[in-house]
Coordinates of C-alpha atoms in Angstrom, one line a residue:
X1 CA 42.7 45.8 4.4
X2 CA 39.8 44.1 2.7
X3 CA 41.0 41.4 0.2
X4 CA 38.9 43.4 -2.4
X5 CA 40.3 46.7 -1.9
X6 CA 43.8 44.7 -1.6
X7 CA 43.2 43.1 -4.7
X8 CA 41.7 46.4 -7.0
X9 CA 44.0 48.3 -5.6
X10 CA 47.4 46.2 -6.7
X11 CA 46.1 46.1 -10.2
X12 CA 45.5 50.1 -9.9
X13 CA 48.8 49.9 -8.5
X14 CA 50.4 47.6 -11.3
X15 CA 49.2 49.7 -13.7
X16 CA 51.6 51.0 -16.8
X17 CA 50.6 54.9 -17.2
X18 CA 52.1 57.3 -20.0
X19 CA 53.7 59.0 -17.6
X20 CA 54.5 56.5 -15.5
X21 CA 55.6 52.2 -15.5
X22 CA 54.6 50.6 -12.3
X23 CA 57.2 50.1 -9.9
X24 CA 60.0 47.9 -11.0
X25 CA 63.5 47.4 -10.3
X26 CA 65.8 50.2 -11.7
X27 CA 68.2 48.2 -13.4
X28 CA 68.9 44.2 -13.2
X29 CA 70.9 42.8 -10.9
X30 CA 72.4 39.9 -13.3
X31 CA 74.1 38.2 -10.1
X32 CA 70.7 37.8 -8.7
X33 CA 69.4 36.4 -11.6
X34 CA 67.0 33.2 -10.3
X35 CA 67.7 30.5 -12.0
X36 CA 65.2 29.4 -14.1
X37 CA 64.9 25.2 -12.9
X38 CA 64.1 24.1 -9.7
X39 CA 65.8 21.1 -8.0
X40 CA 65.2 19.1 -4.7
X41 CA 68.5 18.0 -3.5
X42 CA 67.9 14.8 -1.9
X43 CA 65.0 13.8 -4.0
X44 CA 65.3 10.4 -5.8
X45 CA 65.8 11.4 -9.6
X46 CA 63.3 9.5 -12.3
X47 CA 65.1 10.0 -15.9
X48 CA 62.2 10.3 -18.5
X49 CA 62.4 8.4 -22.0
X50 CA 62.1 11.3 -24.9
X51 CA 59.2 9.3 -26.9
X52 CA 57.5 12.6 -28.2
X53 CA 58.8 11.4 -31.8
X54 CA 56.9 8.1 -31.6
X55 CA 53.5 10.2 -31.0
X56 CA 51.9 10.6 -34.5
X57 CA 48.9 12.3 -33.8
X58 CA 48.5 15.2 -36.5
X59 CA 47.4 18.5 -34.8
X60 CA 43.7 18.9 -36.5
X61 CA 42.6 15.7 -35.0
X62 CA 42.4 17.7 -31.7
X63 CA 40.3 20.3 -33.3
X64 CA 37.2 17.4 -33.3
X65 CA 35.5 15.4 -30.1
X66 CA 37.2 12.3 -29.5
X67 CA 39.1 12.4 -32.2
X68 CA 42.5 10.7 -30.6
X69 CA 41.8 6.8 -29.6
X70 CA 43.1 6.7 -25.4
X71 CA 47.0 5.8 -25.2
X72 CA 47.6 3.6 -21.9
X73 CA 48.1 6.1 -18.6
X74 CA 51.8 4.4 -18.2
X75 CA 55.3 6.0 -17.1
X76 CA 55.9 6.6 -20.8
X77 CA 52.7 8.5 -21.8
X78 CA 52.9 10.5 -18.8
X79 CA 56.7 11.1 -20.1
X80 CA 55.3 12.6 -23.6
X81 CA 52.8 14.1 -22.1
X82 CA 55.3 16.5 -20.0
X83 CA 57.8 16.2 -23.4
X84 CA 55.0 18.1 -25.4
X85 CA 53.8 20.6 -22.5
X86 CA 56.2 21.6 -20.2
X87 CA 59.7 20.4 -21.5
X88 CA 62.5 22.2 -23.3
X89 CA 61.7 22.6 -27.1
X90 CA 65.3 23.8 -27.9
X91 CA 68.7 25.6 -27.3
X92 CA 69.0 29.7 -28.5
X93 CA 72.8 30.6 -29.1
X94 CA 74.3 33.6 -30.2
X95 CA 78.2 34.0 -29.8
X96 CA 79.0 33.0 -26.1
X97 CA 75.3 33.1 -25.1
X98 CA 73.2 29.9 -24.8
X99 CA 69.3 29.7 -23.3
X100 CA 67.1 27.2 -23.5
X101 CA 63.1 27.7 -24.9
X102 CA 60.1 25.9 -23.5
X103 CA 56.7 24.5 -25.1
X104 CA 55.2 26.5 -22.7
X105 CA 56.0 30.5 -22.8
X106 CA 56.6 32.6 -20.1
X107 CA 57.4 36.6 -20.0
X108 CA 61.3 37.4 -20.4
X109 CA 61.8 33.6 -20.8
X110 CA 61.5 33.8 -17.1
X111 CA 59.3 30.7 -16.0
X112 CA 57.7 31.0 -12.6
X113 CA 55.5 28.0 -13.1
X114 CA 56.6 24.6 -11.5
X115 CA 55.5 21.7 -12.4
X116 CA 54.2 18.8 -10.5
X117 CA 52.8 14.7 -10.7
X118 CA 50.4 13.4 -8.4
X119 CA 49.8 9.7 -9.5
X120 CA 48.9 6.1 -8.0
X121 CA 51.1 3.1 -8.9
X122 CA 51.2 3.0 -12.3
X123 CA 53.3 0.5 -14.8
X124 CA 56.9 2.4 -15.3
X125 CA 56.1 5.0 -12.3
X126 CA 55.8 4.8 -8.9
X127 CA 53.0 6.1 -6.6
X128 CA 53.1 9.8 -4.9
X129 CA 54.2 13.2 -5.4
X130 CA 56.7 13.8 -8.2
X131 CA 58.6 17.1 -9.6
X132 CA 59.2 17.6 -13.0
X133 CA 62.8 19.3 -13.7
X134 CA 62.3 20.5 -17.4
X135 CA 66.1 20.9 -18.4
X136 CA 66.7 17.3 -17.3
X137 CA 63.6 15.8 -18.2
X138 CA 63.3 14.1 -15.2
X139 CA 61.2 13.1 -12.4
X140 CA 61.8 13.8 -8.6
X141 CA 60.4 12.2 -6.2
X142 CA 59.1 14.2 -3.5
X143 CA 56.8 11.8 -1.6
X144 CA 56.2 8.3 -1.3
X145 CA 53.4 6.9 0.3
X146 CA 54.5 4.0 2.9
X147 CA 51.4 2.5 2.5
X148 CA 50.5 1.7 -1.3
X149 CA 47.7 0.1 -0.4
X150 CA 45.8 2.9 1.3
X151 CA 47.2 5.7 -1.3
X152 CA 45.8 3.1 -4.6
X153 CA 42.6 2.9 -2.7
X154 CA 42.0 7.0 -3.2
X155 CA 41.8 6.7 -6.9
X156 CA 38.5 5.2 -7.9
X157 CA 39.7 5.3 -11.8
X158 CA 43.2 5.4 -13.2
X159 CA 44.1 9.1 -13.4
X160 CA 46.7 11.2 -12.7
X161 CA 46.8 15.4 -11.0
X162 CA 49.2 17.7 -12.7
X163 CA 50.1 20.3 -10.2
X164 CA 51.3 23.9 -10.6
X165 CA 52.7 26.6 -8.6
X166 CA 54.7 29.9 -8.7
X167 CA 57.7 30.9 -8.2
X168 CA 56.7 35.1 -8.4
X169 CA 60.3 36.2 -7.7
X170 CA 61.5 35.1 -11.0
X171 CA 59.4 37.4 -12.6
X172 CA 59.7 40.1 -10.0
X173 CA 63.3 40.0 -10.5
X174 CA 63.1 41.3 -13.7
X175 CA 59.1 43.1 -13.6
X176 CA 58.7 44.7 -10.2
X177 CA 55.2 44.9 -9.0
X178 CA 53.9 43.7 -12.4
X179 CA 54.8 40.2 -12.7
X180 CA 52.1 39.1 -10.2
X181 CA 50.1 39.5 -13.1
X182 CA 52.9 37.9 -15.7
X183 CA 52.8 34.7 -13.4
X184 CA 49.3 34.2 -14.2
X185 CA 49.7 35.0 -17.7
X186 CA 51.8 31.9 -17.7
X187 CA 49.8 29.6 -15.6
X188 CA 47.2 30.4 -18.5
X189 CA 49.9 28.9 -21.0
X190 CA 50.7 25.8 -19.5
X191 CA 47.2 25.1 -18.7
X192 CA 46.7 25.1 -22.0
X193 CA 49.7 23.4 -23.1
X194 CA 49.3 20.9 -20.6
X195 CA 45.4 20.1 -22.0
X196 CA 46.5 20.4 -25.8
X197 CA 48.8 17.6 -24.5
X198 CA 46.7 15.2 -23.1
X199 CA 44.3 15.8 -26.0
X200 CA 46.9 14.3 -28.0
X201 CA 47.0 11.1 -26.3
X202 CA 43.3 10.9 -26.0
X203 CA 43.2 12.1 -22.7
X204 CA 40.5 14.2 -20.9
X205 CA 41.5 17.0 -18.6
X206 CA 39.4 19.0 -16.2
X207 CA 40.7 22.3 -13.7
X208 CA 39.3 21.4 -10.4
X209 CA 38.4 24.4 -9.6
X210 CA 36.8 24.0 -6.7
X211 CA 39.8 22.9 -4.7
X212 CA 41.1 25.6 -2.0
X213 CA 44.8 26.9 -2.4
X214 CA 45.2 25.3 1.2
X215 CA 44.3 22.1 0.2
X216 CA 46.9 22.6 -3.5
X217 CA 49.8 23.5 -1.1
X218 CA 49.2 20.4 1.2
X219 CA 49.1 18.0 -2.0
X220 CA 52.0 19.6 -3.1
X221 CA 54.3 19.2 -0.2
X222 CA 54.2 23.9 -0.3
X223 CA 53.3 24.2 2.9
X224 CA 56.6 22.6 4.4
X225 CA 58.7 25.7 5.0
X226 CA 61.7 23.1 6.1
X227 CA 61.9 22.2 2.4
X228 CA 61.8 26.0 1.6
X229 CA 64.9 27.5 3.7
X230 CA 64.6 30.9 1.4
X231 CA 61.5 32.5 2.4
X232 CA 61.7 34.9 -0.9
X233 CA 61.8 31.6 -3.0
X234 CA 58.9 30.0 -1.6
X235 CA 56.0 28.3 -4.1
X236 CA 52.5 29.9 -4.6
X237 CA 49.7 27.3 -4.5
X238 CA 47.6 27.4 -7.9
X239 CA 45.9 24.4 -9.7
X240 CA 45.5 21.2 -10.0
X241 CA 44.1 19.6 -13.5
X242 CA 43.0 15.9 -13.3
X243 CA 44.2 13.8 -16.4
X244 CA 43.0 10.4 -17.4
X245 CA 41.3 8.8 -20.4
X246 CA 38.2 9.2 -18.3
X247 CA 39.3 10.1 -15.0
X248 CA 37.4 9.8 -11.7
X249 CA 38.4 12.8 -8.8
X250 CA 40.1 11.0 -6.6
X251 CA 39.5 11.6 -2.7
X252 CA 42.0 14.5 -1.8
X253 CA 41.3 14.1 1.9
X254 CA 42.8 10.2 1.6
X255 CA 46.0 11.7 -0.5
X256 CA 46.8 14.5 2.4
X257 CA 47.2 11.9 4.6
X258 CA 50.6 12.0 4.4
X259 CA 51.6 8.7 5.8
X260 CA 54.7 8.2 4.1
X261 CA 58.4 10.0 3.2
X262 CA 59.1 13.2 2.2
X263 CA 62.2 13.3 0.2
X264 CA 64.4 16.6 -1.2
X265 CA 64.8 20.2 -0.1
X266 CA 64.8 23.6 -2.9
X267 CA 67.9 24.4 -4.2
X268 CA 68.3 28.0 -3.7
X269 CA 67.7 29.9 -6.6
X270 CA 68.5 33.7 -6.4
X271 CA 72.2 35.2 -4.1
X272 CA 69.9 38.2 -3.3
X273 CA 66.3 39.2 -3.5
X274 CA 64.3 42.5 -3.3
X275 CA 61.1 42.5 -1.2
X276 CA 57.7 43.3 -3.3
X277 CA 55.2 43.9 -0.9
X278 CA 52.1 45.0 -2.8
X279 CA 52.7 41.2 -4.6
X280 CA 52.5 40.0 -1.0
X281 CA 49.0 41.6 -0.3
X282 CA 47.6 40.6 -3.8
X283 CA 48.9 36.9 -3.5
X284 CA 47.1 37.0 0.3
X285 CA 43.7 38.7 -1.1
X286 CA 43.4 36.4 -4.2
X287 CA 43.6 33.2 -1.9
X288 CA 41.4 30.9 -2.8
X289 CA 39.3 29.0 -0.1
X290 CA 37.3 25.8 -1.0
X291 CA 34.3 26.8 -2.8
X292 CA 31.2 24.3 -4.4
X293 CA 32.1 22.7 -7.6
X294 CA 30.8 24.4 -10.7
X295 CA 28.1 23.1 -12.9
X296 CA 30.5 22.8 -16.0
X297 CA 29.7 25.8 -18.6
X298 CA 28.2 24.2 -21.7
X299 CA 29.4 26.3 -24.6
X300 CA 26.7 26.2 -27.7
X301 CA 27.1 24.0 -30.2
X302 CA 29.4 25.2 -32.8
X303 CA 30.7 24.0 -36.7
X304 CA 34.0 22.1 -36.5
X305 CA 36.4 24.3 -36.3
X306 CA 37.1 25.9 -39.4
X307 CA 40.8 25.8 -41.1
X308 CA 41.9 27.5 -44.2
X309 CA 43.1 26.1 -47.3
X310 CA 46.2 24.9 -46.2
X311 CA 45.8 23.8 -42.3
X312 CA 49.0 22.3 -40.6
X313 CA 49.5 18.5 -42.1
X314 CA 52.3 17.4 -39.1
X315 CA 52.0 16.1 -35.9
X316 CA 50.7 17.7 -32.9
X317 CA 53.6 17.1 -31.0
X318 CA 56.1 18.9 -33.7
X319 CA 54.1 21.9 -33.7
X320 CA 54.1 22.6 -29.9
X321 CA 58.1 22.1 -30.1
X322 CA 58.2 24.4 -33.0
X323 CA 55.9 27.1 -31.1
X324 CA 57.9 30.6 -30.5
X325 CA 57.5 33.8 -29.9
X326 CA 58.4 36.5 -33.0
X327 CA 60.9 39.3 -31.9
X328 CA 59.9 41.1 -35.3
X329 CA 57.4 40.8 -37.6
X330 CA 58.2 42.4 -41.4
X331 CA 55.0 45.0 -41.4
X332 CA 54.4 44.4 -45.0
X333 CA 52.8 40.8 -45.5
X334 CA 48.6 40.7 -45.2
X335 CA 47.0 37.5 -44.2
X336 CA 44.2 35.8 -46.0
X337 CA 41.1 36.4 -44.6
X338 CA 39.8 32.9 -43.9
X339 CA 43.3 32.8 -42.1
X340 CA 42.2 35.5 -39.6
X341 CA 39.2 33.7 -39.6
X342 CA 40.8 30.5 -38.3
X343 CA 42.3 32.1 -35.7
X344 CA 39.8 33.8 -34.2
X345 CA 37.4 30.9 -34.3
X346 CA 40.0 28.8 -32.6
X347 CA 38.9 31.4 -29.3
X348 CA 35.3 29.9 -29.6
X349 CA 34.8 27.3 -26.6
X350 CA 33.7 24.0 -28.3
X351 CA 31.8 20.9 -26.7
X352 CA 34.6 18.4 -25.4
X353 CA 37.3 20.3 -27.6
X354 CA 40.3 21.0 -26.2
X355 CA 41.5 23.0 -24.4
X356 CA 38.5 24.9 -23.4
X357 CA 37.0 21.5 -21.9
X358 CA 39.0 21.8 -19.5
X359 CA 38.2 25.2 -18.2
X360 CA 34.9 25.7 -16.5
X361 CA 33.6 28.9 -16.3
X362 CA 32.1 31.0 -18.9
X363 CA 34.2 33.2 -21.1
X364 CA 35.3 36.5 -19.0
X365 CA 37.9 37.5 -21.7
X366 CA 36.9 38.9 -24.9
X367 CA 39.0 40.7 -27.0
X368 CA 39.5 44.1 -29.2
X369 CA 41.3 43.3 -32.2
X370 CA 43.7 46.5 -34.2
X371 CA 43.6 44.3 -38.0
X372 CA 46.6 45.7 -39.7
X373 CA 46.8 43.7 -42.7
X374 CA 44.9 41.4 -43.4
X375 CA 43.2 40.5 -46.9
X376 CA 39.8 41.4 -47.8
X377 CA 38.6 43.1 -44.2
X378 CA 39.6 46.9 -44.0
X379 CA 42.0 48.0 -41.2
X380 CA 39.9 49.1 -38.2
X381 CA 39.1 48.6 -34.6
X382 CA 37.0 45.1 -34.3
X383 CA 35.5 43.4 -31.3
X384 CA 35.4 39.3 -30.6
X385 CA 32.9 38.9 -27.9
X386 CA 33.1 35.3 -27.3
X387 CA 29.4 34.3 -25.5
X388 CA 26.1 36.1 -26.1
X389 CA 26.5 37.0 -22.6
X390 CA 29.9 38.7 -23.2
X391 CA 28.0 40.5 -26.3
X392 CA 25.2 41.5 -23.9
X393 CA 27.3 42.5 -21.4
X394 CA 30.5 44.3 -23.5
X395 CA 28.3 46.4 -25.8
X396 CA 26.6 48.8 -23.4
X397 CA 29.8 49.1 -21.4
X398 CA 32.0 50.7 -24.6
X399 CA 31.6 53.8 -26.4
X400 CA 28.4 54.1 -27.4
X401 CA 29.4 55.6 -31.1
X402 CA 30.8 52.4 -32.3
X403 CA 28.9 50.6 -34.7
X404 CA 28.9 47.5 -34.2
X405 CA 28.9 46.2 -37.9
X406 CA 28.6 42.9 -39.0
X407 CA 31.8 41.8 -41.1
X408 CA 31.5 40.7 -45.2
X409 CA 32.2 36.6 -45.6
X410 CA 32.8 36.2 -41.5
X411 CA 31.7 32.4 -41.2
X412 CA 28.2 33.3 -39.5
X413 CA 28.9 31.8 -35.8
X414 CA 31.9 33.9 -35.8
X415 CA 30.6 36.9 -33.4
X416 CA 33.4 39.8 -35.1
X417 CA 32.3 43.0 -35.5
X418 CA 33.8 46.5 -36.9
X419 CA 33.7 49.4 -34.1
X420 CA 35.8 51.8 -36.2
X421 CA 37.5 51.2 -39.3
X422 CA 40.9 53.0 -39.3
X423 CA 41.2 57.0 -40.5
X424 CA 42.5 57.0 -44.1
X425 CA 43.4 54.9 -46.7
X426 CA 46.6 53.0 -44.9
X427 CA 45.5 53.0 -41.5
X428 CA 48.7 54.5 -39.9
X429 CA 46.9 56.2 -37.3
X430 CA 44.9 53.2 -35.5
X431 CA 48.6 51.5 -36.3
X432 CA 50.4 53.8 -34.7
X433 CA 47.6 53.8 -31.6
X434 CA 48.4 50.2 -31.5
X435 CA 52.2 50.6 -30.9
X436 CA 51.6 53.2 -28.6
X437 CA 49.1 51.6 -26.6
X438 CA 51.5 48.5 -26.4
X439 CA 54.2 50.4 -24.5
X440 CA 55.9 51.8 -28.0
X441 CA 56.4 48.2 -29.3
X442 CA 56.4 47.7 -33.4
X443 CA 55.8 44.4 -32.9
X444 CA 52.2 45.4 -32.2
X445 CA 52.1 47.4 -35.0
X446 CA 54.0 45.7 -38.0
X447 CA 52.3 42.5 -37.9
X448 CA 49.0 41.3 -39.4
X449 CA 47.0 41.9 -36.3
X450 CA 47.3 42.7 -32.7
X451 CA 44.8 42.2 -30.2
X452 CA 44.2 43.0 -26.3
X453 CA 41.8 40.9 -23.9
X454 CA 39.1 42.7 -21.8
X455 CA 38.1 41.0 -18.8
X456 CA 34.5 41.5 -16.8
X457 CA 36.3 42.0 -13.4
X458 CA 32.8 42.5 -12.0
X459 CA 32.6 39.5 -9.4
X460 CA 36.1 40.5 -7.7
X461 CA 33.7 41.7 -5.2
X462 CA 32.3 38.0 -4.6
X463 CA 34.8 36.0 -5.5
X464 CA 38.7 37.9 -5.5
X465 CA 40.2 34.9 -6.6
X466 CA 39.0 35.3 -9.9
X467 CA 41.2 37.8 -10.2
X468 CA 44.0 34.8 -10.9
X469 CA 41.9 32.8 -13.2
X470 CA 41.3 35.9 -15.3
X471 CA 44.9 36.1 -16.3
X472 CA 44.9 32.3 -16.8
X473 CA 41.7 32.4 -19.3
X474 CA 44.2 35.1 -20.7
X475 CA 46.5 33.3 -21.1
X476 CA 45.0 29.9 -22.4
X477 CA 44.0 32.1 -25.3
X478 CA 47.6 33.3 -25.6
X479 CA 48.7 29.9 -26.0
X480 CA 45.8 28.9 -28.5
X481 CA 46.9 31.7 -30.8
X482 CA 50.6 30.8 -30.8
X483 CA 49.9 27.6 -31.8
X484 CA 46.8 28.2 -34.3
X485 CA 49.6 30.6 -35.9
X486 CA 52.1 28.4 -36.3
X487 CA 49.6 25.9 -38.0
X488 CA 49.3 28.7 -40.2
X489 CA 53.1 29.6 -41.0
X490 CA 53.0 32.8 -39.0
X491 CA 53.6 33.8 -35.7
X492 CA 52.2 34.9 -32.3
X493 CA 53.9 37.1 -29.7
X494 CA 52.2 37.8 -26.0
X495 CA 52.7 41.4 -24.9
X496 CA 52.6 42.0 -21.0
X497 CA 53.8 45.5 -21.1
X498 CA 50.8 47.5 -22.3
X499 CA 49.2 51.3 -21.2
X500 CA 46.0 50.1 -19.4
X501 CA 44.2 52.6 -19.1
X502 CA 44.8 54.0 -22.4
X503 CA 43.0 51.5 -23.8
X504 CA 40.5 52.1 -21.3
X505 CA 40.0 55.4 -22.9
X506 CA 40.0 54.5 -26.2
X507 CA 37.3 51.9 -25.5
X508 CA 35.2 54.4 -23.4
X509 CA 36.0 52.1 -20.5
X510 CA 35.8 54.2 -16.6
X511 CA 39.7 53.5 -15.9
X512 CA 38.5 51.9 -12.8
X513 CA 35.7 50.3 -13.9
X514 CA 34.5 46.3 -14.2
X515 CA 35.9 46.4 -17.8
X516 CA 40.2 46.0 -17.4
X517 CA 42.3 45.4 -20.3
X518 CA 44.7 42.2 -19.2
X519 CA 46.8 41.1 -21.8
X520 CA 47.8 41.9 -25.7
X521 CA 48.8 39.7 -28.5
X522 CA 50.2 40.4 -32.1
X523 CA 50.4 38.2 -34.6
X524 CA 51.8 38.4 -38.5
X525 CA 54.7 37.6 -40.8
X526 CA 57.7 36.8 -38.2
X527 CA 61.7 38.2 -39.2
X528 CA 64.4 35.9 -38.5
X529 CA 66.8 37.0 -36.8
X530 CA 70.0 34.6 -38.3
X531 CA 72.5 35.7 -35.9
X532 CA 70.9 33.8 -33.5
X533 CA 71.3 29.1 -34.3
X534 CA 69.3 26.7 -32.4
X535 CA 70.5 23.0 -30.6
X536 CA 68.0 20.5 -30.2
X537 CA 66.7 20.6 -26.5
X538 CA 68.2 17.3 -25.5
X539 CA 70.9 16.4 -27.8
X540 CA 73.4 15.3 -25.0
X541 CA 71.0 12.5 -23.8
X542 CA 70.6 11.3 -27.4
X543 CA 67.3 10.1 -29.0
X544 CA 67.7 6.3 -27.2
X545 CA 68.2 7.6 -23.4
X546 CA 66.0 6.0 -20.8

């Protein structure tokens, strides 16, 4: 099979229907639950200070250029760098039950994504390939270099590579043939967590996106199946973001060398595992080879982005711990206006504004907002194309009955418009479409707003990698609207489990067509849920550990 037959036809495949879910387990084996942290027994352990505290940039000074003065690229930045992205943001309990939360989501609190460190000698860290153990927060070191020397002289500038990778098993444990899709979804979100990050230590960040998966494996040490005994466990190659206060590529072919020690072997994860194989042929067709790098996109010039009359006055750092996802949201509270505002402009790529200066490519995704409640504009059906391109190209490919209205005090570069305003006076049947639509979840229908992310699937034929890094632009706006809601005292919630082509047909999208619906979001007025307390994420190692 062609890879892009292979790859349309495991999204057809993965497809929630009406009448159908795609395939999934039918019930959870909670022996086999994977855990959720991955260790190399054997690897030499690096325990990370917990410095994020001593970090006092405030959160709007990353919504202008170069508005955080460059901390050193030491051991302990790097260590708040991972603190503020990847780490544990706290303990959940309720009764016997404990589990931990993580800046960056995942579906099901599952977390496929692994984390790694590719670095030179630096002051506090040594030079190679390191592994970054969330629950610990700790460093293992995978691969040292035996020659220093040789491995300095590949970095023309001090920078560092943050590596990540899959795990798709942990999802598929619990999602079936779906959670191909969720892994992406969460590759989106610790992109961006990992950008918003370095922005706050006056750090640039670019995806290399040019680099082939082949080429991630080898830097990563996935390729070595004698470090992988379980076969079902193994790693999928995905990305590789260079970090640096102005960071130079440095030459990959000098770091795959390899002339040194590799150090640790993958704790097994799972007792038992079911076999997925329609994951197996989309992780094979969306391979990506080397390709030429990209002329970087150069989003228009846009107002500084807009806040409302009461924008988030703490530290960036507290607010990507404080990030979670809402269980419930109260379905009476509206949102200002110039709140929903905010949020949506925060989906606008900006000139050297994180985290979209690190990502490439044009916009693909560009969403169809359900507004609930929400101050001042009317519940309807809206649209957020977010290039003129993605205007162009997303108008003529909906319903052609929409209209297509400009909206009453939107901030003028804010491309929203009205398709359909809701039937009657409360709007209960576009809410109750919204719920529907969102596999019978409230939580798309009770809060402020919910939202779902169409993606122009069109160059699958050319390039069916994109396919990945579709998700991930879904998910990068994912994470931007869980933190621009918290800045704004509400909450976000991702929604994974959604009735694609229903929304197809609402749209007037051909189910099959270029158009696909890839992710939904909901955002409003979250309800606590008090039965359940919450432990700071390392309180056993104390605020003074090394």
């Amino acid at each position: 099979m062609s890879r892009v037959p292979s790859i349309r036809a495991y999204h057809e495949a993965s497809k929630h229907q009406l009448h159908r879910y795609a395939s999934g387990p039918d019930g959870l084996d909670w022996a086999s639950q994977p855990d959720p942290f991955r260790h190399f027994d054997g690897a030499p352990r690096q325990l990370l200070p917990l410095l994020a505290d001593t970090l006092a940039t405030p959160f709007s000074a990353l919504q202008h250029p170069q508005g955080v003065t460059p901390r050193p690229l030491d051991g302990e930045h790097i260590a708040i760098l991972l603190e503020i992205s990847l780490a544990l943001s706290a303990w959940k309990v309720a009764g016997a039950a404990r589990w931990p939360l993580r800046c960056n989501p995942s579906s099901g609190n599952l977390h496929p994504s692994e984390g790694y460190l590719l670095c030179p000698e630096l002051p506090g860290l040594g030079a190679g390939l390191w592994h970054y153990v969330s629950v610990e927060h700790t460093l293992e070191h995978r691969f040292a270099p035996r020659d220093t020397p040789a491995w300095q002289a590949a970095w023309p500038a001090p920078a560092i590579l943050i590596g990540l990778s899959s795990v798709v098993w942990r999802e598929a444990w619990k999602y079936g043939e779906r959670a191909f899709r969720y892994a992406q979804h969460d590759l989106g979100h610790a992109l961006a967590a990992l950008r918003y990050a370095a922005a706050s230590l006056g750090w640039q960040a670019r995806l290399l996106d040019q680099v082939a998966d082949e080429t991630v494996a080898k830097l990563l040490g996935l390729d070595r199946e004698e470090d992988f005994p379980v076969a079902e466990e193994r790693e999928s190659p995905d990305l590789l973001l260079l970090v640096g206060a102005a960071p130079q590529e440095p030459d990959l072919s000098l770091l795959q060398g390899r002339d040194g020690r590799w150090q640790g072997t993958a704790r097994r994860l799972s007792t038992s595992h079911r076999s997925w194989p329609a994951i197996a042929e989309a992780q094979e067709a969306g391979t990506k080879p080397a390709t030429a790098p990209l002329q970087p996109w150069l989003p228009a010039s846009l107002p500084a982005l807009s806040t409302t009359t009461t924008p988030y006055p703490g530290r960036a750092g507290d607010l990507f711990r404080q990030r979670r996802s809402a269980v419930a949201f109260d379905g009476r509270t509206a949102i200002a206006a110039s709140t929903f505002f905010t949020l949506l402009d925060a989906l606008l790529p900006r000139p050297k504004v994180a985290p979209w200066d690190a990502w490439p490519r044009p916009p693909a995704i560009h969403p169809y907002i359900f507004v609930h409640r929400v101050h001042g504009i009317p519940p309807g059906l809206y649209a957020l194309p977010r290039s003129p391109e993605g205007a162009a190209a997303l108008r003529p490919a909906l319903r052609p009955d929409w209209l297509w209205e400009t909206v009453p005090g939107t901030p003028v570069h804010l491309p929203l418009y009205l398709l359909l305003p809701a039937p009657g006076e409360s709007g209960a049947e576009l809410n109750a479409f919204a719920r529907l639509v969102s596999c019978h979840q409230a939580i798309a229908a009770d809060s402020a707003f919910s939202l779902g992310m169409l993606a122009d699937c069109g160059a699958l034929e050319n390039e069916p990698w994109s396919y990945r890094q579709r998700f991930w632009e879904a998910g990068m706006l994912g994470q931007i609207l869980y933190l621009q809601a918290e800045a704004q005292g509400l909450r976000g919630t991702g929604i994974g489990c959604f009735f694609d082509d229903e929304a197809h047909r609402l749209l007037g999208l051909a189910p099959a067509g270029p158009w696909q619906d890839l992710y939904h979001f909901t955002v409003g007025t979250p309800v606590e849920d008090l039965r359940i307390a919450s432990e700071p994420p390392y309180a056993l190692r104390g605020p003074d550990s090394p």
